[in-house]
Structure formats: C-alpha cells, structure tokens
XYZ file of N, CA and C in Angstrom:
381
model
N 18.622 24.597 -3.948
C 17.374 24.537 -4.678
C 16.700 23.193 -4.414
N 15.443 23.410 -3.924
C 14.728 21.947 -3.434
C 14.651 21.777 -4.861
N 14.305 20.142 -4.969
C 13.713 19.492 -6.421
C 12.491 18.513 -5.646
N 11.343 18.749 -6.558
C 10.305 18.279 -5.849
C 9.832 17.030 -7.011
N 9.691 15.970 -6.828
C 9.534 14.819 -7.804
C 8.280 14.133 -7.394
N 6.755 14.060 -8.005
C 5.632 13.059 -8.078
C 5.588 12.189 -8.744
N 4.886 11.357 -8.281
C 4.883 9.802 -9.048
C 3.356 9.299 -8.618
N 3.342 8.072 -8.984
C 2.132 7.128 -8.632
C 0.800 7.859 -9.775
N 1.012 8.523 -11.188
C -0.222 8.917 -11.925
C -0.556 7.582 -12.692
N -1.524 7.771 -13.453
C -1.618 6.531 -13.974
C -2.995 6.809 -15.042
N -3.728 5.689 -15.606
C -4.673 5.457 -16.190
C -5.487 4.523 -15.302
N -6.725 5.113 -15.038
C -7.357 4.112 -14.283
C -8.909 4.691 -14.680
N -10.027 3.923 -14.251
C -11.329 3.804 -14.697
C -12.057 4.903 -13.344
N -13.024 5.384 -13.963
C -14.008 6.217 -13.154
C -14.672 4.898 -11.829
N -14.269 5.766 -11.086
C -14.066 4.834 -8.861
C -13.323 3.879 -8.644
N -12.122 4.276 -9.508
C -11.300 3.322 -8.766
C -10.206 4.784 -7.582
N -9.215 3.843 -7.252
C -8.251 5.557 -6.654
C -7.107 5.285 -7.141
N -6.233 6.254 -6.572
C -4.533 6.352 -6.827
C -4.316 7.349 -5.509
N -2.903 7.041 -5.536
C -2.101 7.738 -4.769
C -1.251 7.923 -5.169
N -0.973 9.548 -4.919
C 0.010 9.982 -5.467
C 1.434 10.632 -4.487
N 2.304 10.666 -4.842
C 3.561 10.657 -3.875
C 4.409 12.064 -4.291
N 5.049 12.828 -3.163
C 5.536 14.028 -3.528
C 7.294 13.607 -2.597
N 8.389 13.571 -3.353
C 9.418 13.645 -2.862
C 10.082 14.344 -2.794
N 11.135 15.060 -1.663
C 11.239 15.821 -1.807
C 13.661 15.560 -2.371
N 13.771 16.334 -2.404
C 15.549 16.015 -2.774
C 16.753 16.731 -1.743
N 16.147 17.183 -0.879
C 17.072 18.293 0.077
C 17.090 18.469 1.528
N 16.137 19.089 2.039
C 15.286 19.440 2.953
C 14.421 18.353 3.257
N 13.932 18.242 4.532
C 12.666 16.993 4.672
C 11.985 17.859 4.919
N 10.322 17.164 4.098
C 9.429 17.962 3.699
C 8.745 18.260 4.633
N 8.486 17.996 6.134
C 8.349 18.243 7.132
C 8.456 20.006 7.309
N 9.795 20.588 6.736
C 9.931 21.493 7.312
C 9.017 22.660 5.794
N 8.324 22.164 5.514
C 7.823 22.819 4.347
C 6.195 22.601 4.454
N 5.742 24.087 3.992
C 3.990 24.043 4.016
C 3.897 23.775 2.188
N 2.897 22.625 2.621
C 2.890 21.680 1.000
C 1.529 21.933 0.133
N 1.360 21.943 -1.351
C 0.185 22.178 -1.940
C 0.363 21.060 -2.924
N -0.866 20.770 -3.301
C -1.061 19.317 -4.316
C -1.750 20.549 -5.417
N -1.616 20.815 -6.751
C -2.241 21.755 -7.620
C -2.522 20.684 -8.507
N -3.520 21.251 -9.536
C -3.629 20.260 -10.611
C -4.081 20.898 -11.524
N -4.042 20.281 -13.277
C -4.130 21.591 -14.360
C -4.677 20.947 -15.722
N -6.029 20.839 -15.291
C -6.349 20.189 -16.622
C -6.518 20.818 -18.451
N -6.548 19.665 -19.017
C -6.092 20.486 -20.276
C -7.428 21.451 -20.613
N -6.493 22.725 -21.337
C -7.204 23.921 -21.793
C -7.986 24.886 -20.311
N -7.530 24.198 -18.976
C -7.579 24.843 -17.878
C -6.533 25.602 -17.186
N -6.957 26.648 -16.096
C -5.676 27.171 -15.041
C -5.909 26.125 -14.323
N -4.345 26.389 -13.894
C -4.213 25.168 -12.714
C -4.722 25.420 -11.271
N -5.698 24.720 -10.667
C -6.162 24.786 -9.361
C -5.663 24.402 -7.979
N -5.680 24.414 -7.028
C -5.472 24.007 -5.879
C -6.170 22.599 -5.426
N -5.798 21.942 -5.159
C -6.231 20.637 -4.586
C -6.300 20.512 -3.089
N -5.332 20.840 -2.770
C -5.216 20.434 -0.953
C -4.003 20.918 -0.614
N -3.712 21.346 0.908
C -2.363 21.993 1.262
C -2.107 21.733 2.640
N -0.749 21.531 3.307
C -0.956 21.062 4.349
C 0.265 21.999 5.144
N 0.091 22.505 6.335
C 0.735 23.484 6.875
C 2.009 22.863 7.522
N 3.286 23.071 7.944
C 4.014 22.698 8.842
C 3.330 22.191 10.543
N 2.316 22.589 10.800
C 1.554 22.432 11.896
C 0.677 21.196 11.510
N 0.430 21.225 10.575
C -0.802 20.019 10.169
C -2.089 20.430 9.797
N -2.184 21.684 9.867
C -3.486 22.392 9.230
C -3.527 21.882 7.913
N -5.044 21.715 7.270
C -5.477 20.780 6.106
C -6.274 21.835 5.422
N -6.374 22.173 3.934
C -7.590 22.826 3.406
C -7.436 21.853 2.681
N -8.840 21.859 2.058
C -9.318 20.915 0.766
C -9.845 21.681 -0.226
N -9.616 21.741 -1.576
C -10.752 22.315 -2.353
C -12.397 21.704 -2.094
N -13.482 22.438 -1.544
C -14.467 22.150 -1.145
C -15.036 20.760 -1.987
N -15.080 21.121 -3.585
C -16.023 19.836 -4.620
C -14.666 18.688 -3.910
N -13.439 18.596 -3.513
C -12.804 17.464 -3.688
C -12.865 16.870 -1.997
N -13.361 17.530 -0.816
C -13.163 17.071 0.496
C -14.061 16.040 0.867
N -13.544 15.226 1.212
C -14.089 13.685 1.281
C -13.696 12.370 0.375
N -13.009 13.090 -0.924
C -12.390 12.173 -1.595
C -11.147 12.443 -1.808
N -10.684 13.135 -1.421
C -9.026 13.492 -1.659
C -8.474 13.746 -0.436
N -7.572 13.125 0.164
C -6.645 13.068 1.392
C -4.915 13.498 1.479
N -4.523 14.578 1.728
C -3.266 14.925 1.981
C -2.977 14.511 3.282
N -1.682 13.785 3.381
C -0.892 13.462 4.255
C 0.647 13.397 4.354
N 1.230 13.498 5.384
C 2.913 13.210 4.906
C 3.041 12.140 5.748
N 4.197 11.229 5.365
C 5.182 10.616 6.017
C 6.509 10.976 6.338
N 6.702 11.049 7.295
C 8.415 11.799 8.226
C 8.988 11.290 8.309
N 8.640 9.884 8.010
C 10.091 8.800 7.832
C 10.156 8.525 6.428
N 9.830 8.333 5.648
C 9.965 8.186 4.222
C 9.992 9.535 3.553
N 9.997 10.932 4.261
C 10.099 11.703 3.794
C 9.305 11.996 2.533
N 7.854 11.846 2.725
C 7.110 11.816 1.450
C 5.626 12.807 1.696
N 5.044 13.299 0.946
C 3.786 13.548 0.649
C 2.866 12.918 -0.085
N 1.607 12.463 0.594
C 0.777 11.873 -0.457
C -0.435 12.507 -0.549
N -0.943 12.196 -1.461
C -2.446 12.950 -2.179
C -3.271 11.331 -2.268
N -4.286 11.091 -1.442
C -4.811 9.771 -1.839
C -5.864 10.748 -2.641
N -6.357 9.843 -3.375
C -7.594 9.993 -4.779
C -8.241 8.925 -4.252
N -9.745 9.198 -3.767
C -10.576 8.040 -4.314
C -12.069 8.606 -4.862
N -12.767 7.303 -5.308
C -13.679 7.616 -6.384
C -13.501 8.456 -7.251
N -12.740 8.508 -7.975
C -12.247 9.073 -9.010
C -12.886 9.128 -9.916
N -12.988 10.261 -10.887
C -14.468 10.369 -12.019
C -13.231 11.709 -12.843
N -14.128 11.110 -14.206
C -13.363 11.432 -15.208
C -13.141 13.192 -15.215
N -13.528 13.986 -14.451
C -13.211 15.612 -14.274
C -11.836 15.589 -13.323
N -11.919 14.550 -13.059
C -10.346 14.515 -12.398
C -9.113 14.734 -12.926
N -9.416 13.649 -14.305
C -8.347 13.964 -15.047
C -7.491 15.420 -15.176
N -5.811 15.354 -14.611
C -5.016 16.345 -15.296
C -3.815 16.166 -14.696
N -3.157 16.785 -15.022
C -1.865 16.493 -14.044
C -1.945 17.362 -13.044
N -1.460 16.355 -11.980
C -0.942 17.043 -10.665
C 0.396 17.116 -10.280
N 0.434 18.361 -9.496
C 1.866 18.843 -8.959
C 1.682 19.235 -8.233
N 2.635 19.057 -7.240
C 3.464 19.391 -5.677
C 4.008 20.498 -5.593
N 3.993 20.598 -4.294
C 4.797 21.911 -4.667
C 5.493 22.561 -2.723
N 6.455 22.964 -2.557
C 6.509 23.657 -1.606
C 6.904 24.879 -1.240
N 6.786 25.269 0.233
C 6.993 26.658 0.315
C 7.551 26.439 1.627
N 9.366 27.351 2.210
C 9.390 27.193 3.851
C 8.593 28.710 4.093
N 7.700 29.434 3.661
C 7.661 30.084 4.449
C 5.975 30.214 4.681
N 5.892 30.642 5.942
C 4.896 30.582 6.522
C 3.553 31.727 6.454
N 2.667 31.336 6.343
C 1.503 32.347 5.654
C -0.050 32.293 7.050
N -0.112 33.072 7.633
C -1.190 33.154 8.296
C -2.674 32.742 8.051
N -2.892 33.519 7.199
C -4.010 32.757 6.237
C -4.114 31.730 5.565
N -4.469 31.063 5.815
C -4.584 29.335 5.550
C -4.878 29.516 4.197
N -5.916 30.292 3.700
C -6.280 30.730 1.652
C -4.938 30.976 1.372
N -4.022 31.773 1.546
C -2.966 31.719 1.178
C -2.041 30.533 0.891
N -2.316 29.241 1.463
C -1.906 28.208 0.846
C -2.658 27.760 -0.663
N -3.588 27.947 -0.826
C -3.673 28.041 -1.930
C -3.504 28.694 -2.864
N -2.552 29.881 -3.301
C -2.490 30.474 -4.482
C -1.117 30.266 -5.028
N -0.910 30.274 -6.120
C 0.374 29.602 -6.864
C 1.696 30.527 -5.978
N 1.532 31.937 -5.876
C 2.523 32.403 -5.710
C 3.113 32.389 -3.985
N 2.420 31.374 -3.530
C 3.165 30.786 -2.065
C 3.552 30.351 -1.864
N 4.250 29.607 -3.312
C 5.051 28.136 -3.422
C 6.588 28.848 -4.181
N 7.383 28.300 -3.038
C 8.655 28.660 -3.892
C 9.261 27.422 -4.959
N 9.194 26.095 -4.484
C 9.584 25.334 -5.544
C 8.333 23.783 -6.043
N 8.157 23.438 -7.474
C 7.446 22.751 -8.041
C 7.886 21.261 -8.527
N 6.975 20.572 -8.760
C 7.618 19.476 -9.158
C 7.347 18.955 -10.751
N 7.816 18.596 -11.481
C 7.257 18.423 -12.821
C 5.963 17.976 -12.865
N 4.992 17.528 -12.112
C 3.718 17.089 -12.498
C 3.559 15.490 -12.774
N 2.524 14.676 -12.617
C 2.105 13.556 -12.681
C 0.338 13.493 -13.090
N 0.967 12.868 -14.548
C -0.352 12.880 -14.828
C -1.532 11.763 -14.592
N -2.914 12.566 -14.365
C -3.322 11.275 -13.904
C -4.808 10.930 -15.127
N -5.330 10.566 -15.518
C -6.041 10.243 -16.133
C -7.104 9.385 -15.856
N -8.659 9.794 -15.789
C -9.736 9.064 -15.718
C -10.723 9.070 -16.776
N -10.938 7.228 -16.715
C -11.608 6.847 -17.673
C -12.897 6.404 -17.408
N -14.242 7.149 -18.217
C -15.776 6.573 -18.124
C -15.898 5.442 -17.710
C-alpha cells in the first residue's frame, strides 16, 4: 500500500506563493501518473493539475499560469508551485496517485483514477 504524505501548506497573504511537496513511501513516484486535488470548505473537491508517467501536464484552465506541477527523481518528490495566490485558493490540497495508465489525459482528472491519497495540506489565503 503506497502512503502518500504533503507538506509545505501554510498561512500566507493574497500574491505571495507556496510550494507544496507530495512524498511518496514505497514505490518512486516516477513510476506513478500524479494529481494535485483540492477541496475547499462546503465544496467538492477539484482537480488542480496532473502529471502523466510520460510528462504530459493538464492544468485546471482558471489555475494555468499560476500553478506548476513538477517532480523530482532524485528526491523522489512531487511539487505543486502556487504563485499569486488569492484568497479562492484557499483549501486543502491532496496528492494523490495512480500506476495505472489512462489514455485520455481528462481522465487524469477524476477522483476515481487515483488508487492511493494523501491526507491533505492545508493551505490558506489571506486578503
């Protein structure tokens, strides 16, 4: 059973950024197609960004240009950079992966393509 662990949330002011970090406990995340979701309060949780074993990228459209998925293969990590950050941002985000492989790139975005999650990191923006 992968265990998927985020970090780097925080409290910070409307344009500043964060980065956020997805670790993985088993497997290197390399061999996994990755989704950043996020779930603000009294909301469903959305898709943020997803990144294929190949390197294929979707963005949720309102977030492309300010939100950056990337991995590192030596630190074995995923990151979600945030910048200009504005207070609709606020919610927690979670990681998440899947080894198996989906043709349709939309298919990285829907919850049920992810076999394992990570508890979430909340992030919070302030006016």
């Amino acid at each position: 059973q992968e265990q998927l662990v985020e970090s780097g949330g925080g409290l910070v002011q409307a344009g500043d950024s964060l980065r956020l970090s997805c670790a993985g406990s088993r497997r290197e995340l390399r061999n996994y197609g990755m989704g950043w979701f996020r779930q603000a309060p009294g909301k469903e949780r959305e898709p943020v960004a997803a990144m294929t074993t190949g390197g294929t990228i979707w963005y949720a459209g309102s977030l492309e240009g300010r939100f950056r998925i990337s991995r590192d293969k030596d630190k074995n990590l995923v990151y979600l950079q945030m910048n200009s950050l504005k207070p609709e941002d606020t919610a927690v985000y979670y990681c998440a992966a899947t080894l198996r492989y989906y043709s349709d790139m939309s298919d990285y975005t829907r919850m049920w393509a992810y076999d394992y999650w990570g508890q979430g990191t909340q992030v919070t923006v302030s006016s």
